DNA sequence: GTGAAAGCGCTAACAA
DNA sequence: TTGTTAGCGCTTTCAC
């Protein structure tokens, strides 16, 4: 019953270009050229090779190919999580462009862990991908791993979660403008006690959103109040809910909430419902990101829409440009994308 | 201005084990052994190698390593999309196990396209991954690509979207039981005109859910009615919405909806709201999958919860087992996981 | 147009 | 414990 089968895997060893060459009595070089569609080859020879490859059920070994050509036609993408709409949709945008240019996309998630991000980036570089698009984890404050990769000649494009300290192509949301605009919207709705639920200050994204919020207040002569600025370290529905419960125990309750991410706002909305708080009458709630859920919850969430798919496309274009140009990236641009205010029922 | 910089990439060529060997006046074999933590090596030698590697800023070339060792320590995962909770959460489960065993996970999405699935699987195999976990696209009805990969000695585990025609490890939801249970729940709520919105029959998943629905009806003496069975080919919020609009033009309106996926149910819920249909009084709506959104919409959606994270973990365990055992997979098991009914406000 | 040959960087017998 | 020596399968000069 538990006797091992004598010949485990069907280890008839794979067909290589050498096999094709021998059968055809040509050199491996010729076969290689034919397979790669090189021009300097006689059409008949090429056809013969292609036919033989098919007959023998030949499959190229990409490892060998990449090793000797020093090109993999693969780009690596690192995001904090694929579990949220913004990230997964960005990736679709990246793939959309990459596949057109015949590049494959390898997706990795850091899970917001710096350690895992390090590992992934190192693996990617050691696997000789042609380029990397990365959005930093919330824990990342040291960027040596990126410098190292770039020094090794691998182009890197920073995406959304970026840092000023690295000179390379970047694409980000104009978080300052977006946060300012949505705060102004709240102010225009006659809200004065607007609480900002922000994310970890280690992220530029979060700092910018906070700054935009403050700027809008100041313009209305309202001095930013530390009590009205909450800093979260976790991104989840639950933290949004817990926060609102804490806020509601205060003497002076807020009349509006601007959350740095939809996921937080949705959690808050849910908790508000359970606490019997009427939205938007008693409390207006706004998010950021236009998560796909935001349109479907009730009341539908007011938020800033980020064109994630297009941002992914742009990132891919920038990276492919760096790869193909093979230039130093010193002079690369930083693109800032304006988000769009989506006014819905929650404000 | 547009003059190219003379030295493009910093092409100081990478340090290899040969460089380390020369500096240390040992052989490359020794260096290789030290780096891989082989036991048959003198501790001092090992230390010296490690130190030199660090000093020289050595980074291993995984391509070369995999090429010669014929192991990559990478498993490939192919899913229709990472954009939905079930899939992204399954992947987290896979990663959770894989990383513990020191395997990296490469994620790919087929976008529900058979052609792209083919390409991805071929690339994965040609990149000599150690194993593949795959959930088929909705278009996939031919499984030769999987047979081919398995014949080449690469273990494959089928995940959720499977086929009977391939003998290998599989893990699926018990869709029949789940669909039957949720339909029974609807019946218990005194619904008799229950419409099933199903997915493409090409997917076993969808056929099973339909079968479960029918079985529940039959047990109550209700004959399945083709007019009450709708087949969708797209998975999106919009199709859910459009469908309910069509249904509502009928003379005899349904009193319940069992959608084969939450995303459809959520779209329907949204459309119902816009049409002024009261849920659940006039129309009960149930989904399948317990998408993260389902808990937060109003009314909260009744659905079947699939333990996606755990299913991912199990898939990874099965695959790793096949990889490590290096056995033929003929006798592999097929695990079927029972989903859990989550009764909420929509029914 | 084609072939010969030298690698790409690493692993893995087999010897020593 | 270490070194020698073939490769792994493919690409890419450089001749012919």
PDB file of C-alpha atoms in Angstrom, chain A residues 52-311:
ATOM      1  CA  UNK A  52      11.005  20.238 -35.308  1.00  0.00           C
ATOM      2  CA  UNK A  53      10.536  22.176 -32.092  1.00  0.00           C
ATOM      3  CA  UNK A  54       6.841  21.545 -32.313  1.00  0.00           C
ATOM      4  CA  UNK A  55       7.265  17.881 -33.197  1.00  0.00           C
ATOM      5  CA  UNK A  56       9.584  17.267 -30.285  1.00  0.00           C
ATOM      6  CA  UNK A  57       7.354  19.280 -27.935  1.00  0.00           C
ATOM      7  CA  UNK A  58      10.186  21.622 -27.128  1.00  0.00           C
ATOM      8  CA  UNK A  59       9.845  24.168 -24.338  1.00  0.00           C
ATOM      9  CA  UNK A  60      12.471  26.843 -23.856  1.00  0.00           C
ATOM     10  CA  UNK A  61      14.221  27.106 -20.514  1.00  0.00           C
ATOM     11  CA  UNK A  62      13.740  30.696 -19.475  1.00  0.00           C
ATOM     12  CA  UNK A  63      16.298  30.404 -16.711  1.00  0.00           C
ATOM     13  CA  UNK A  64      19.028  29.511 -19.144  1.00  0.00           C
ATOM     14  CA  UNK A  65      17.875  32.123 -21.570  1.00  0.00           C
ATOM     15  CA  UNK A  66      17.792  34.901 -18.993  1.00  0.00           C
ATOM     16  CA  UNK A  67      21.080  33.812 -17.520  1.00  0.00           C
ATOM     17  CA  UNK A  68      22.948  34.163 -20.737  1.00  0.00           C
ATOM     18  CA  UNK A  69      21.061  37.058 -22.262  1.00  0.00           C
ATOM     19  CA  UNK A  70      20.848  39.012 -19.014  1.00  0.00           C
ATOM     20  CA  UNK A  71      17.275  39.926 -19.769  1.00  0.00           C
ATOM     21  CA  UNK A  72      14.236  38.275 -18.271  1.00  0.00           C
ATOM     22  CA  UNK A  73      11.336  40.195 -19.758  1.00  0.00           C
ATOM     23  CA  UNK A  74       9.829  40.161 -16.317  1.00  0.00           C
ATOM     24  CA  UNK A  75       9.023  43.083 -14.107  1.00  0.00           C
ATOM     25  CA  UNK A  76       8.447  42.685 -10.420  1.00  0.00           C
ATOM     26  CA  UNK A  77       5.706  44.502  -8.544  1.00  0.00           C
ATOM     27  CA  UNK A  78       5.683  44.869  -4.782  1.00  0.00           C
ATOM     28  CA  UNK A  79       2.636  46.218  -2.974  1.00  0.00           C
ATOM     29  CA  UNK A  80       1.599  46.187   0.683  1.00  0.00           C
ATOM     30  CA  UNK A  81      -1.406  43.995  -0.073  1.00  0.00           C
ATOM     31  CA  UNK A  82      -3.363  42.861  -3.082  1.00  0.00           C
ATOM     32  CA  UNK A  83      -6.432  42.719  -0.921  1.00  0.00           C
ATOM     33  CA  UNK A  84      -7.563  46.245  -1.516  1.00  0.00           C
ATOM     34  CA  UNK A  85      -9.056  47.741  -4.570  1.00  0.00           C
ATOM     35  CA  UNK A  86      -6.524  50.492  -5.092  1.00  0.00           C
ATOM     36  CA  UNK A  87      -3.625  48.070  -5.181  1.00  0.00           C
ATOM     37  CA  UNK A  88      -5.184  45.295  -7.159  1.00  0.00           C
ATOM     38  CA  UNK A  89      -6.534  47.721  -9.681  1.00  0.00           C
ATOM     39  CA  UNK A  90      -3.175  49.443 -10.019  1.00  0.00           C
ATOM     40  CA  UNK A  91      -1.660  46.076 -10.764  1.00  0.00           C
ATOM     41  CA  UNK A  92      -4.186  45.504 -13.506  1.00  0.00           C
ATOM     42  CA  UNK A  93      -3.047  48.784 -15.013  1.00  0.00           C
ATOM     43  CA  UNK A  94       0.578  47.738 -14.824  1.00  0.00           C
ATOM     44  CA  UNK A  95      -0.171  44.401 -16.443  1.00  0.00           C
ATOM     45  CA  UNK A  96      -2.179  46.063 -19.147  1.00  0.00           C
ATOM     46  CA  UNK A  97       0.872  47.951 -20.371  1.00  0.00           C
ATOM     47  CA  UNK A  98       3.471  45.333 -19.596  1.00  0.00           C
ATOM     48  CA  UNK A  99       1.741  42.551 -21.496  1.00  0.00           C
ATOM     49  CA  UNK A 100       1.480  44.746 -24.544  1.00  0.00           C
ATOM     50  CA  UNK A 101       5.240  45.114 -24.502  1.00  0.00           C
ATOM     51  CA  UNK A 102       5.676  41.416 -23.957  1.00  0.00           C
ATOM     52  CA  UNK A 103       6.745  41.693 -20.369  1.00  0.00           C
ATOM     53  CA  UNK A 104       5.405  39.439 -17.666  1.00  0.00           C
ATOM     54  CA  UNK A 105       4.496  40.810 -14.274  1.00  0.00           C
ATOM     55  CA  UNK A 106       5.429  39.083 -11.039  1.00  0.00           C
ATOM     56  CA  UNK A 107       3.280  40.254  -8.144  1.00  0.00           C
ATOM     57  CA  UNK A 108       4.411  40.191  -4.530  1.00  0.00           C
ATOM     58  CA  UNK A 109       2.851  41.514  -1.346  1.00  0.00           C
ATOM     59  CA  UNK A 110       4.878  42.767   1.567  1.00  0.00           C
ATOM     60  CA  UNK A 111       1.975  42.557   3.974  1.00  0.00           C
ATOM     61  CA  UNK A 112       3.060  45.967   5.302  1.00  0.00           C
ATOM     62  CA  UNK A 113       6.171  44.294   6.695  1.00  0.00           C
ATOM     63  CA  UNK A 114       9.554  45.886   6.126  1.00  0.00           C
ATOM     64  CA  UNK A 115      11.304  42.595   6.641  1.00  0.00           C
ATOM     65  CA  UNK A 116       9.246  40.845   4.028  1.00  0.00           C
ATOM     66  CA  UNK A 117       9.656  43.763   1.668  1.00  0.00           C
ATOM     67  CA  UNK A 118      13.424  43.416   2.003  1.00  0.00           C
ATOM     68  CA  UNK A 119      13.284  39.733   1.228  1.00  0.00           C
ATOM     69  CA  UNK A 120      11.062  40.211  -1.778  1.00  0.00           C
ATOM     70  CA  UNK A 121      13.138  42.992  -3.263  1.00  0.00           C
ATOM     71  CA  UNK A 122      16.283  40.959  -2.783  1.00  0.00           C
ATOM     72  CA  UNK A 123      14.728  37.902  -4.419  1.00  0.00           C
ATOM     73  CA  UNK A 124      13.495  39.993  -7.297  1.00  0.00           C
ATOM     74  CA  UNK A 125      16.909  41.490  -7.856  1.00  0.00           C
ATOM     75  CA  UNK A 126      18.634  38.146  -7.504  1.00  0.00           C
ATOM     76  CA  UNK A 127      16.214  36.682 -10.003  1.00  0.00           C
ATOM     77  CA  UNK A 128      17.382  39.357 -12.401  1.00  0.00           C
ATOM     78  CA  UNK A 129      14.043  40.895 -13.173  1.00  0.00           C
ATOM     79  CA  UNK A 130      14.330  43.717 -15.659  1.00  0.00           C
ATOM     80  CA  UNK A 131      12.741  46.270 -13.379  1.00  0.00           C
ATOM     81  CA  UNK A 132      10.761  46.787 -10.200  1.00  0.00           C
ATOM     82  CA  UNK A 133       7.682  48.812  -9.318  1.00  0.00           C
ATOM     83  CA  UNK A 134       7.261  49.197  -5.600  1.00  0.00           C
ATOM     84  CA  UNK A 135       4.895  50.750  -3.083  1.00  0.00           C
ATOM     85  CA  UNK A 136       6.557  50.764   0.315  1.00  0.00           C
ATOM     86  CA  UNK A 137       5.176  49.037   3.363  1.00  0.00           C
ATOM     87  CA  UNK A 138       4.030  51.237   6.200  1.00  0.00           C
ATOM     88  CA  UNK A 139       7.036  50.123   8.223  1.00  0.00           C
ATOM     89  CA  UNK A 140       9.597  51.133   5.643  1.00  0.00           C
ATOM     90  CA  UNK A 141      11.717  54.105   6.625  1.00  0.00           C
ATOM     91  CA  UNK A 142      15.070  52.898   5.378  1.00  0.00           C
ATOM     92  CA  UNK A 143      15.543  52.731   1.638  1.00  0.00           C
ATOM     93  CA  UNK A 144      18.948  51.134   1.292  1.00  0.00           C
ATOM     94  CA  UNK A 145      17.424  48.072  -0.323  1.00  0.00           C
ATOM     95  CA  UNK A 146      16.186  50.223  -3.165  1.00  0.00           C
ATOM     96  CA  UNK A 147      19.495  52.040  -3.542  1.00  0.00           C
ATOM     97  CA  UNK A 148      21.236  48.698  -3.634  1.00  0.00           C
ATOM     98  CA  UNK A 149      18.985  47.356  -6.350  1.00  0.00           C
ATOM     99  CA  UNK A 150      19.406  50.494  -8.412  1.00  0.00           C
ATOM    100  CA  UNK A 151      23.150  50.349  -8.026  1.00  0.00           C
ATOM    101  CA  UNK A 152      23.023  46.891  -9.451  1.00  0.00           C
ATOM    102  CA  UNK A 153      21.548  48.341 -12.597  1.00  0.00           C
ATOM    103  CA  UNK A 154      17.928  47.420 -12.065  1.00  0.00           C
ATOM    104  CA  UNK A 155      15.526  50.283 -12.743  1.00  0.00           C
ATOM    105  CA  UNK A 156      12.992  51.013 -10.028  1.00  0.00           C
ATOM    106  CA  UNK A 157       9.798  53.012 -10.183  1.00  0.00           C
ATOM    107  CA  UNK A 158       8.226  54.142  -6.949  1.00  0.00           C
ATOM    108  CA  UNK A 159       4.474  53.940  -6.762  1.00  0.00           C
ATOM    109  CA  UNK A 160       2.118  55.856  -4.474  1.00  0.00           C
ATOM    110  CA  UNK A 161       4.011  55.062  -1.282  1.00  0.00           C
ATOM    111  CA  UNK A 162       7.229  56.839  -2.132  1.00  0.00           C
ATOM    112  CA  UNK A 163      10.120  58.696  -0.555  1.00  0.00           C
ATOM    113  CA  UNK A 164      11.876  61.884  -1.457  1.00  0.00           C
ATOM    114  CA  UNK A 165      15.218  60.457  -0.552  1.00  0.00           C
ATOM    115  CA  UNK A 166      15.500  58.332  -3.654  1.00  0.00           C
ATOM    116  CA  UNK A 167      16.041  59.837  -7.050  1.00  0.00           C
ATOM    117  CA  UNK A 168      14.112  57.810  -9.561  1.00  0.00           C
ATOM    118  CA  UNK A 169      10.796  57.793 -11.410  1.00  0.00           C
ATOM    119  CA  UNK A 170       7.798  58.094  -9.163  1.00  0.00           C
ATOM    120  CA  UNK A 171       4.095  58.381  -9.455  1.00  0.00           C
ATOM    121  CA  UNK A 172       1.878  59.498  -6.622  1.00  0.00           C
ATOM    122  CA  UNK A 173      -1.537  60.854  -5.900  1.00  0.00           C
ATOM    123  CA  UNK A 174      -1.659  64.551  -5.151  1.00  0.00           C
ATOM    124  CA  UNK A 175      -2.648  63.790  -1.617  1.00  0.00           C
ATOM    125  CA  UNK A 176      -2.277  67.305  -0.354  1.00  0.00           C
ATOM    126  CA  UNK A 177      -4.649  68.729  -2.940  1.00  0.00           C
ATOM    127  CA  UNK A 178      -7.067  65.842  -2.519  1.00  0.00           C
ATOM    128  CA  UNK A 179      -7.210  66.103   1.241  1.00  0.00           C
ATOM    129  CA  UNK A 180      -7.570  69.835   1.055  1.00  0.00           C
ATOM    130  CA  UNK A 181     -10.422  69.580  -1.394  1.00  0.00           C
ATOM    131  CA  UNK A 182     -12.426  67.068   0.560  1.00  0.00           C
ATOM    132  CA  UNK A 183     -11.911  69.017   3.778  1.00  0.00           C
ATOM    133  CA  UNK A 184     -13.125  72.128   1.998  1.00  0.00           C
ATOM    134  CA  UNK A 185     -16.163  70.172   0.925  1.00  0.00           C
ATOM    135  CA  UNK A 186     -16.837  69.334   4.553  1.00  0.00           C
ATOM    136  CA  UNK A 187     -16.384  72.954   5.548  1.00  0.00           C
ATOM    137  CA  UNK A 188     -18.778  74.011   2.813  1.00  0.00           C
ATOM    138  CA  UNK A 189     -21.304  71.698   4.414  1.00  0.00           C
ATOM    139  CA  UNK A 190     -20.956  73.862   7.506  1.00  0.00           C
ATOM    140  CA  UNK A 191     -18.944  71.390   9.485  1.00  0.00           C
ATOM    141  CA  UNK A 192     -16.505  72.946  11.900  1.00  0.00           C
ATOM    142  CA  UNK A 193     -15.485  70.136  14.201  1.00  0.00           C
ATOM    143  CA  UNK A 194     -13.833  67.962  11.617  1.00  0.00           C
ATOM    144  CA  UNK A 195     -11.738  65.086  12.909  1.00  0.00           C
ATOM    145  CA  UNK A 196      -9.042  63.651  10.702  1.00  0.00           C
ATOM    146  CA  UNK A 197      -8.317  59.976  11.094  1.00  0.00           C
ATOM    147  CA  UNK A 198      -4.876  59.575   9.604  1.00  0.00           C
ATOM    148  CA  UNK A 199      -2.452  56.766   8.987  1.00  0.00           C
ATOM    149  CA  UNK A 200       1.104  56.252  10.153  1.00  0.00           C
ATOM    150  CA  UNK A 201       3.232  59.375   9.787  1.00  0.00           C
ATOM    151  CA  UNK A 202       6.018  57.224   8.440  1.00  0.00           C
ATOM    152  CA  UNK A 203       4.139  57.281   5.151  1.00  0.00           C
ATOM    153  CA  UNK A 204       4.493  60.381   3.050  1.00  0.00           C
ATOM    154  CA  UNK A 205       0.984  59.708   1.774  1.00  0.00           C
ATOM    155  CA  UNK A 206      -0.406  60.100   5.256  1.00  0.00           C
ATOM    156  CA  UNK A 207       1.629  63.160   6.075  1.00  0.00           C
ATOM    157  CA  UNK A 208       0.414  64.833   2.917  1.00  0.00           C
ATOM    158  CA  UNK A 209      -3.217  64.074   3.604  1.00  0.00           C
ATOM    159  CA  UNK A 210      -2.880  65.461   7.082  1.00  0.00           C
ATOM    160  CA  UNK A 211      -1.208  68.585   5.710  1.00  0.00           C
ATOM    161  CA  UNK A 212      -3.979  69.112   3.171  1.00  0.00           C
ATOM    162  CA  UNK A 213      -6.563  68.796   5.889  1.00  0.00           C
ATOM    163  CA  UNK A 214      -4.788  71.356   8.042  1.00  0.00           C
ATOM    164  CA  UNK A 215      -4.343  73.754   5.153  1.00  0.00           C
ATOM    165  CA  UNK A 216      -8.055  73.742   4.413  1.00  0.00           C
ATOM    166  CA  UNK A 217      -8.869  74.452   8.038  1.00  0.00           C
ATOM    167  CA  UNK A 218      -6.369  77.273   8.268  1.00  0.00           C
ATOM    168  CA  UNK A 219      -7.778  78.951   5.212  1.00  0.00           C
ATOM    169  CA  UNK A 220     -11.056  79.142   7.074  1.00  0.00           C
ATOM    170  CA  UNK A 221      -9.342  80.529  10.116  1.00  0.00           C
ATOM    171  CA  UNK A 222      -9.618  77.308  12.059  1.00  0.00           C
ATOM    172  CA  UNK A 223      -6.472  76.386  13.951  1.00  0.00           C
ATOM    173  CA  UNK A 224      -5.586  72.705  13.672  1.00  0.00           C
ATOM    174  CA  UNK A 225      -6.192  70.963  16.961  1.00  0.00           C
ATOM    175  CA  UNK A 226      -4.133  67.914  17.963  1.00  0.00           C
ATOM    176  CA  UNK A 227      -7.213  66.461  19.609  1.00  0.00           C
ATOM    177  CA  UNK A 228      -8.875  66.388  16.266  1.00  0.00           C
ATOM    178  CA  UNK A 229      -6.044  64.503  14.618  1.00  0.00           C
ATOM    179  CA  UNK A 230      -5.930  60.802  15.198  1.00  0.00           C
ATOM    180  CA  UNK A 231      -3.096  58.583  14.017  1.00  0.00           C
ATOM    181  CA  UNK A 232      -3.853  54.971  13.224  1.00  0.00           C
ATOM    182  CA  UNK A 233      -1.255  52.306  12.648  1.00  0.00           C
ATOM    183  CA  UNK A 234      -3.508  49.573  11.294  1.00  0.00           C
ATOM    184  CA  UNK A 235      -5.565  49.646   8.149  1.00  0.00           C
ATOM    185  CA  UNK A 236      -8.769  47.757   8.730  1.00  0.00           C
ATOM    186  CA  UNK A 237     -12.488  48.106   9.049  1.00  0.00           C
ATOM    187  CA  UNK A 238     -12.193  47.434  12.747  1.00  0.00           C
ATOM    188  CA  UNK A 239      -9.871  50.300  13.541  1.00  0.00           C
ATOM    189  CA  UNK A 240     -12.314  52.673  11.864  1.00  0.00           C
ATOM    190  CA  UNK A 241     -15.098  51.357  14.043  1.00  0.00           C
ATOM    191  CA  UNK A 242     -13.135  51.458  17.273  1.00  0.00           C
ATOM    192  CA  UNK A 243     -12.057  54.995  16.628  1.00  0.00           C
ATOM    193  CA  UNK A 244     -15.562  56.292  16.233  1.00  0.00           C
ATOM    194  CA  UNK A 245     -16.619  54.581  19.418  1.00  0.00           C
ATOM    195  CA  UNK A 246     -13.857  56.369  21.270  1.00  0.00           C
ATOM    196  CA  UNK A 247     -14.720  59.694  19.685  1.00  0.00           C
ATOM    197  CA  UNK A 248     -18.323  59.367  20.651  1.00  0.00           C
ATOM    198  CA  UNK A 249     -17.484  59.202  24.314  1.00  0.00           C
ATOM    199  CA  UNK A 250     -16.078  62.691  24.160  1.00  0.00           C
ATOM    200  CA  UNK A 251     -17.933  65.625  25.580  1.00  0.00           C
ATOM    201  CA  UNK A 252     -17.644  67.655  22.449  1.00  0.00           C
ATOM    202  CA  UNK A 253     -18.461  65.330  19.624  1.00  0.00           C
ATOM    203  CA  UNK A 254     -17.157  65.951  16.122  1.00  0.00           C
ATOM    204  CA  UNK A 255     -19.578  66.814  13.357  1.00  0.00           C
ATOM    205  CA  UNK A 256     -17.465  65.387  10.565  1.00  0.00           C
ATOM    206  CA  UNK A 257     -14.847  62.725   9.943  1.00  0.00           C
ATOM    207  CA  UNK A 258     -12.265  62.747   7.213  1.00  0.00           C
ATOM    208  CA  UNK A 259     -10.610  59.346   7.063  1.00  0.00           C
ATOM    209  CA  UNK A 260      -7.350  58.886   5.189  1.00  0.00           C
ATOM    210  CA  UNK A 261      -8.647  55.695   3.580  1.00  0.00           C
ATOM    211  CA  UNK A 262     -12.039  54.370   2.576  1.00  0.00           C
ATOM    212  CA  UNK A 263     -11.582  51.193   4.528  1.00  0.00           C
ATOM    213  CA  UNK A 264     -11.446  53.239   7.716  1.00  0.00           C
ATOM    214  CA  UNK A 265     -14.428  55.338   6.695  1.00  0.00           C
ATOM    215  CA  UNK A 266     -16.460  52.244   5.914  1.00  0.00           C
ATOM    216  CA  UNK A 267     -15.669  50.791   9.317  1.00  0.00           C
ATOM    217  CA  UNK A 268     -16.680  54.087  10.892  1.00  0.00           C
ATOM    218  CA  UNK A 269     -19.904  54.201   8.912  1.00  0.00           C
ATOM    219  CA  UNK A 270     -20.749  50.733  10.064  1.00  0.00           C
ATOM    220  CA  UNK A 271     -20.021  51.562  13.682  1.00  0.00           C
ATOM    221  CA  UNK A 272     -21.994  54.801  13.415  1.00  0.00           C
ATOM    222  CA  UNK A 273     -24.999  52.809  12.319  1.00  0.00           C
ATOM    223  CA  UNK A 274     -24.680  50.505  15.289  1.00  0.00           C
ATOM    224  CA  UNK A 275     -24.296  53.451  17.660  1.00  0.00           C
ATOM    225  CA  UNK A 276     -27.421  55.057  16.259  1.00  0.00           C
ATOM    226  CA  UNK A 277     -25.528  58.039  14.891  1.00  0.00           C
ATOM    227  CA  UNK A 278     -27.247  59.460  11.848  1.00  0.00           C
ATOM    228  CA  UNK A 279     -25.029  60.050   8.866  1.00  0.00           C
ATOM    229  CA  UNK A 280     -24.671  62.650   7.482  1.00  0.00           C
ATOM    230  CA  UNK A 281     -27.044  64.696   9.691  1.00  0.00           C
ATOM    231  CA  UNK A 282     -25.234  64.209  12.961  1.00  0.00           C
ATOM    232  CA  UNK A 283     -21.910  63.208  11.539  1.00  0.00           C
ATOM    233  CA  UNK A 284     -20.573  63.552   8.031  1.00  0.00           C
ATOM    234  CA  UNK A 285     -18.066  60.918   6.983  1.00  0.00           C
ATOM    235  CA  UNK A 286     -15.621  61.161   4.118  1.00  0.00           C
ATOM    236  CA  UNK A 287     -12.959  58.765   2.927  1.00  0.00           C
ATOM    237  CA  UNK A 288     -10.137  58.686   0.426  1.00  0.00           C
ATOM    238  CA  UNK A 289      -9.542  56.289  -2.430  1.00  0.00           C
ATOM    239  CA  UNK A 290     -12.977  55.420  -3.793  1.00  0.00           C
ATOM    240  CA  UNK A 291     -12.797  51.784  -2.889  1.00  0.00           C
ATOM    241  CA  UNK A 292     -15.207  49.721  -4.907  1.00  0.00           C
ATOM    242  CA  UNK A 293     -17.283  49.126  -1.803  1.00  0.00           C
ATOM    243  CA  UNK A 294     -17.844  52.817  -1.152  1.00  0.00           C
ATOM    244  CA  UNK A 295     -20.463  53.181  -3.820  1.00  0.00           C
ATOM    245  CA  UNK A 296     -22.484  50.271  -2.534  1.00  0.00           C
ATOM    246  CA  UNK A 297     -22.678  50.902   1.168  1.00  0.00           C
ATOM    247  CA  UNK A 298     -25.509  52.935   2.581  1.00  0.00           C
ATOM    248  CA  UNK A 299     -25.177  55.817   2.878  1.00  0.00           C
ATOM    249  CA  UNK A 300     -22.830  55.799  -0.085  1.00  0.00           C
ATOM    250  CA  UNK A 301     -19.472  57.228   0.873  1.00  0.00           C
ATOM    251  CA  UNK A 302     -18.125  60.599  -0.190  1.00  0.00           C
ATOM    252  CA  UNK A 303     -14.501  60.131  -1.126  1.00  0.00           C
ATOM    253  CA  UNK A 304     -11.632  61.118  -3.390  1.00  0.00           C
ATOM    254  CA  UNK A 305     -11.302  58.836  -6.407  1.00  0.00           C
ATOM    255  CA  UNK A 306      -7.792  57.857  -7.414  1.00  0.00           C
ATOM    256  CA  UNK A 307      -7.405  56.642 -10.982  1.00  0.00           C
ATOM    257  CA  UNK A 308      -5.625  53.507  -9.877  1.00  0.00           C
ATOM    258  CA  UNK A 309      -5.708  51.666 -13.175  1.00  0.00           C
ATOM    259  CA  UNK A 310      -4.295  54.632 -15.054  1.00  0.00           C
ATOM    260  CA  UNK A 311      -1.694  55.196 -12.364  1.00  0.00           C
TER     261      UNK A 311
END
